[in-house]
């Protein structure tokens, strides 16, 4: 049985004080004792340390929104895997559609980051997803195949234990348009079959595949209730403690049902 995983991508939002306050509210709302759901927040880099001091010792894990593949040197503006580990991150989001489509990152570039993050000891949330034009041209499966092959190029079966996939249709990110539960399930099923082909059925069964794209409390239960949806990567709704907590609560309820 795969554990639900709810991750919040705060993107380039909040102030230091607001990030600390949001983390404080999330930590306070986590159920006491063992939680049946994994929870992570990914603040902007300057707020990793202050948020780490709030989440330390809690069930809320700390993630970064990106990492570079070199370990040190003349790479202005970049942040290494070692630096992220040093400030308390356990995971990193890689290949987010905004990095691919706003900043022009390729599958190959994403693959190098995935390889470096895993080698350095960070778990990876690898994002994949098609543009609206690609969906309309019925290219969704081939786009996902290409992004998976590039992102996981040098990732072996063992390293896959530390990889989570996030299916994020680009047309649903920050737009208020959510993939229907059927559309999400069909893409997740395709991704799981891809994992079975590339690795084996064990890797396919155990790898968590999150859905991302305008997840909110009103649609969380239905999306999370799909057989191949193992959690959510949440943008906008992760910036409000009550909304994010309601999504976590939906997962907790499904985990117990
Ligand atoms: C995201 O940024 O990964 C995302 C899914 O954003 P939103 O929930 O705002 O669509």
Short mmCIF file of C-alpha atoms and ligand atoms in Angstrom, two decimals:
data_model
loop_
_atom_site.label_atom_id
_atom_site.label_comp_id
_atom_site.label_asym_id
_atom_site.label_seq_id
_atom_site.Cartn_x
_atom_site.Cartn_y
_atom_site.Cartn_z
CA UNK A 1 0.00 0.00 0.00
CA UNK A 2 1.51 3.35 -1.06
CA UNK A 3 1.35 6.13 1.53
CA UNK A 4 -0.32 9.35 0.44
CA UNK A 5 2.08 12.25 -0.03
CA UNK A 6 0.90 15.87 -0.02
CA UNK A 7 3.56 18.39 -1.07
CA UNK A 8 3.22 22.17 -1.13
CA UNK A 9 5.19 24.17 -3.69
CA UNK A 10 5.25 27.73 -2.40
CA UNK A 11 7.03 28.97 -5.56
CA UNK A 12 8.31 32.60 -5.44
CA UNK A 13 5.73 33.67 -2.86
CA UNK A 14 5.44 34.87 0.75
CA UNK A 15 7.69 36.93 2.97
CA UNK A 16 9.95 35.44 5.61
CA UNK A 17 7.39 36.19 8.33
CA UNK A 18 4.52 34.77 6.28
CA UNK A 19 6.51 31.62 5.46
CA UNK A 20 7.31 31.06 9.14
CA UNK A 21 3.68 31.67 10.12
CA UNK A 22 2.37 29.26 7.46
CA UNK A 23 4.84 26.56 8.52
CA UNK A 24 3.87 27.11 12.16
CA UNK A 25 0.18 26.64 11.33
CA UNK A 26 0.87 23.47 9.33
CA UNK A 27 3.03 21.92 12.04
CA UNK A 28 0.37 22.72 14.66
CA UNK A 29 -2.34 21.05 12.58
CA UNK A 30 -0.45 17.80 11.97
CA UNK A 31 -2.01 14.88 13.83
CA UNK A 32 -0.10 13.87 16.95
CA UNK A 33 1.79 10.59 16.73
CA UNK A 34 2.33 8.77 13.45
CA UNK A 35 0.63 10.39 10.49
CA UNK A 36 -0.72 8.13 7.75
CA UNK A 37 0.18 10.83 5.20
CA UNK A 38 3.57 12.29 4.27
CA UNK A 39 3.64 16.09 4.10
CA UNK A 40 6.27 18.39 2.62
CA UNK A 41 6.61 22.11 2.02
CA UNK A 42 8.97 23.69 -0.49
CA UNK A 43 9.59 27.38 0.34
CA UNK A 44 11.65 29.74 -1.81
CA UNK A 45 15.40 29.26 -1.14
CA UNK A 46 15.92 32.33 1.11
CA UNK A 47 13.24 30.99 3.47
CA UNK A 48 14.49 27.41 3.73
CA UNK A 49 16.44 28.04 6.94
CA UNK A 50 13.73 29.93 8.84
CA UNK A 51 11.12 27.38 7.79
CA UNK A 52 13.51 24.54 8.73
CA UNK A 53 13.65 25.87 12.25
CA UNK A 54 9.84 25.65 12.44
CA UNK A 55 9.49 22.20 10.85
CA UNK A 56 12.45 20.57 12.67
CA UNK A 57 11.28 17.56 14.66
CA UNK A 58 7.79 17.66 13.14
CA UNK A 59 6.14 15.47 10.51
CA UNK A 60 6.41 18.26 7.95
CA UNK A 61 9.38 17.66 5.67
CA UNK A 62 11.35 20.42 3.99
CA UNK A 63 11.92 20.46 0.25
CA UNK A 64 13.59 22.75 -2.26
CA UNK A 65 12.06 23.91 -5.53
CA UNK A 66 15.18 23.20 -7.59
CA UNK A 67 18.86 22.27 -7.35
CA UNK A 68 21.86 22.46 -9.67
CA UNK A 69 23.85 19.41 -10.70
CA UNK A 70 27.34 20.74 -9.96
CA UNK A 71 28.45 20.59 -6.33
CA UNK A 72 30.26 23.97 -6.09
CA UNK A 73 31.90 26.65 -8.13
CA UNK A 74 31.20 29.51 -10.52
CA UNK A 75 27.48 28.98 -11.09
CA UNK A 76 25.98 32.34 -10.19
CA UNK A 77 22.50 32.09 -8.77
CA UNK A 78 22.47 28.32 -8.47
CA UNK A 79 22.13 26.21 -5.34
CA UNK A 80 23.78 22.81 -4.87
CA UNK A 81 22.41 19.58 -3.45
CA UNK A 82 24.95 19.79 -0.61
CA UNK A 83 23.72 23.27 0.33
CA UNK A 84 20.12 22.08 0.42
CA UNK A 85 21.01 19.13 2.64
CA UNK A 86 22.98 21.50 4.85
CA UNK A 87 19.91 23.64 5.56
CA UNK A 88 17.65 20.68 6.32
CA UNK A 89 16.04 19.75 3.00
CA UNK A 90 15.30 16.08 2.46
CA UNK A 91 13.74 16.42 -0.98
CA UNK A 92 13.84 18.54 -4.09
CA UNK A 93 11.28 19.26 -6.82
CA UNK A 94 12.89 18.91 -10.26
CA UNK A 95 11.58 19.44 -13.78
CA UNK A 96 8.68 21.63 -12.69
CA UNK A 97 6.83 22.95 -15.74
CA UNK A 98 7.79 26.51 -14.84
CA UNK A 99 11.47 25.53 -15.04
CA UNK A 100 10.84 23.75 -18.31
CA UNK A 101 8.63 26.35 -19.99
CA UNK A 102 9.58 29.67 -18.35
CA UNK A 103 13.30 28.98 -17.94
CA UNK A 104 13.77 26.62 -20.89
CA UNK A 105 15.14 23.59 -19.05
CA UNK A 106 15.37 20.48 -21.20
CA UNK A 107 14.78 16.83 -20.40
CA UNK A 108 18.53 16.24 -20.49
CA UNK A 109 19.24 19.11 -18.10
CA UNK A 110 16.52 17.85 -15.76
CA UNK A 111 18.01 14.34 -15.92
CA UNK A 112 21.41 15.63 -14.83
CA UNK A 113 19.82 17.34 -11.83
CA UNK A 114 17.87 14.21 -10.88
CA UNK A 115 21.04 12.13 -11.04
CA UNK A 116 23.03 14.63 -8.94
CA UNK A 117 20.28 15.03 -6.34
CA UNK A 118 19.92 11.29 -5.82
CA UNK A 119 23.68 10.75 -5.73
CA UNK A 120 23.99 13.51 -3.13
CA UNK A 121 21.25 12.12 -0.88
CA UNK A 122 18.15 14.15 -1.67
CA UNK A 123 14.88 12.49 -2.59
CA UNK A 124 13.44 13.75 -5.86
CA UNK A 125 9.96 14.79 -6.94
CA UNK A 126 10.23 14.64 -10.73
CA UNK A 127 7.50 16.65 -12.49
CA UNK A 128 6.20 15.72 -15.90
CA UNK A 129 3.22 16.99 -17.86
CA UNK A 130 1.94 18.06 -21.24
CA UNK A 131 0.98 21.47 -22.62
CA UNK A 132 -2.61 22.05 -23.73
CA UNK A 133 -1.51 22.01 -27.39
CA UNK A 134 0.17 18.64 -26.84
CA UNK A 135 -2.97 17.21 -25.22
CA UNK A 136 -5.10 18.52 -28.07
CA UNK A 137 -2.72 16.92 -30.57
CA UNK A 138 -3.07 13.62 -28.63
CA UNK A 139 0.61 13.71 -27.73
CA UNK A 140 0.17 13.42 -23.96
CA UNK A 141 1.55 9.88 -23.70
CA UNK A 142 4.54 10.55 -25.94
CA UNK A 143 5.41 13.77 -24.05
CA UNK A 144 5.24 11.93 -20.74
CA UNK A 145 7.37 9.10 -22.14
CA UNK A 146 10.01 11.57 -23.33
CA UNK A 147 10.10 13.49 -20.04
CA UNK A 148 10.31 10.28 -18.00
CA UNK A 149 13.09 8.86 -20.19
CA UNK A 150 15.10 12.10 -19.96
CA UNK A 151 14.52 12.71 -16.27
CA UNK A 152 15.28 9.14 -15.22
CA UNK A 153 18.02 8.47 -17.77
CA UNK A 154 20.67 7.50 -15.24
CA UNK A 155 18.42 6.36 -12.41
CA UNK A 156 18.57 2.66 -11.62
CA UNK A 157 16.00 0.48 -9.90
CA UNK A 158 17.53 0.97 -6.48
CA UNK A 159 17.67 4.77 -6.76
CA UNK A 160 14.00 4.75 -7.74
CA UNK A 161 13.22 4.16 -4.05
CA UNK A 162 13.96 7.85 -3.61
CA UNK A 163 11.93 9.15 -6.53
CA UNK A 164 8.34 10.37 -6.60
CA UNK A 165 6.73 11.33 -9.91
CA UNK A 166 4.36 14.31 -10.13
CA UNK A 167 2.01 14.38 -13.09
CA UNK A 168 1.21 18.04 -13.68
CA UNK A 169 -0.65 18.89 -16.87
CA UNK A 170 0.68 22.36 -17.67
CA UNK A 171 -2.78 23.61 -18.67
CA UNK A 172 -4.02 22.87 -15.14
CA UNK A 173 -1.24 24.61 -13.20
CA UNK A 174 -2.35 27.85 -11.59
CA UNK A 175 -5.23 28.15 -14.04
CA UNK A 176 -8.08 26.89 -11.88
CA UNK A 177 -8.66 24.18 -14.54
CA UNK A 178 -8.21 20.77 -12.97
CA UNK A 179 -7.75 17.54 -14.89
CA UNK A 180 -10.84 15.42 -14.41
CA UNK A 181 -10.33 12.41 -12.15
CA UNK A 182 -10.48 10.23 -15.30
CA UNK A 183 -7.87 12.30 -17.12
CA UNK A 184 -5.58 12.17 -14.08
CA UNK A 185 -6.08 8.44 -13.59
CA UNK A 186 -5.42 7.69 -17.23
CA UNK A 187 -2.12 9.64 -17.23
CA UNK A 188 -1.06 8.08 -13.91
CA UNK A 189 -1.87 4.61 -15.23
CA UNK A 190 0.24 5.35 -18.30
CA UNK A 191 3.14 6.51 -16.11
CA UNK A 192 2.92 3.40 -13.95
CA UNK A 193 3.04 1.21 -17.05
CA UNK A 194 6.05 3.19 -18.25
CA UNK A 195 7.78 2.42 -14.91
CA UNK A 196 6.93 -1.27 -15.26
CA UNK A 197 8.44 -1.34 -18.77
CA UNK A 198 11.56 0.63 -17.92
CA UNK A 199 12.15 -1.07 -14.54
CA UNK A 200 9.79 -3.80 -13.34
CA UNK A 201 6.40 -4.29 -11.71
CA UNK A 202 7.80 -3.86 -8.21
CA UNK A 203 9.15 -0.38 -8.99
CA UNK A 204 5.89 0.48 -10.77
CA UNK A 205 3.84 -0.66 -7.75
CA UNK A 206 5.84 1.13 -5.10
CA UNK A 207 6.61 4.45 -6.84
CA UNK A 208 4.27 7.21 -5.78
CA UNK A 209 2.71 9.32 -8.51
CA UNK A 210 1.28 12.65 -7.35
CA UNK A 211 -1.21 14.75 -9.26
CA UNK A 212 -0.65 18.50 -9.53
CA UNK A 213 -2.76 21.20 -11.16
CA UNK A 214 -5.23 23.38 -9.27
CA UNK A 215 -5.77 20.87 -6.47
CA UNK A 216 -8.01 22.37 -3.78
CA UNK A 217 -10.12 21.07 -0.92
CA UNK A 218 -13.18 20.78 -3.20
CA UNK A 219 -11.53 18.39 -5.67
CA UNK A 220 -8.91 16.67 -3.50
CA UNK A 221 -10.91 13.64 -2.36
CA UNK A 222 -12.06 12.73 -5.84
CA UNK A 223 -8.58 13.05 -7.35
CA UNK A 224 -6.85 11.29 -4.45
CA UNK A 225 -9.47 8.55 -4.58
CA UNK A 226 -8.27 7.38 -8.01
CA UNK A 227 -6.38 4.08 -7.80
CA UNK A 228 -3.14 5.41 -9.29
CA UNK A 229 -3.13 8.84 -7.61
CA UNK A 230 -0.90 8.67 -4.53
CA UNK A 231 -0.93 12.27 -3.46
CA UNK A 232 -0.84 15.84 -4.67
CA UNK A 233 1.68 18.52 -5.51
CA UNK A 234 -0.13 21.71 -4.58
CA UNK A 235 0.76 25.25 -5.62
CA UNK A 236 -1.75 28.01 -4.91
CA UNK A 237 -3.73 26.16 -2.24
CA UNK A 238 -0.54 25.35 -0.31
CA UNK A 239 -0.13 29.05 0.52
CA UNK A 240 -3.14 29.04 2.85
CA UNK A 241 -2.92 26.84 5.91
CA UNK A 242 -6.65 26.09 6.02
CA UNK A 243 -6.75 25.00 2.35
CA UNK A 244 -3.58 22.92 2.53
CA UNK A 245 -4.68 21.32 5.80
CA UNK A 246 -8.04 20.43 4.24
CA UNK A 247 -6.21 18.64 1.38
CA UNK A 248 -4.04 16.77 3.91
CA UNK A 249 -7.22 15.88 5.81
CA UNK A 250 -8.80 14.46 2.63
CA UNK A 251 -5.77 12.19 2.24
CA UNK A 252 -5.87 11.18 5.91
CA UNK A 253 -9.53 10.20 5.53
CA UNK A 254 -8.87 8.17 2.39
CA UNK A 255 -5.87 6.47 4.03
CA UNK A 256 -8.11 5.35 6.86
CA UNK A 257 -11.00 4.16 4.69
C1 LIG B 1 2.34 23.52 -9.01
O1 LIG B 1 2.92 24.57 -9.02
O2 LIG B 1 3.01 22.48 -9.01
C2 LIG B 1 0.88 23.52 -9.04
C3 LIG B 1 0.27 22.39 -9.21
O3 LIG B 1 0.25 24.74 -8.89
P1 LIG B 1 -1.33 24.99 -8.64
O4 LIG B 1 -1.77 24.03 -7.57
O5 LIG B 1 -1.43 26.41 -8.25
O6 LIG B 1 -2.01 24.67 -9.94
#
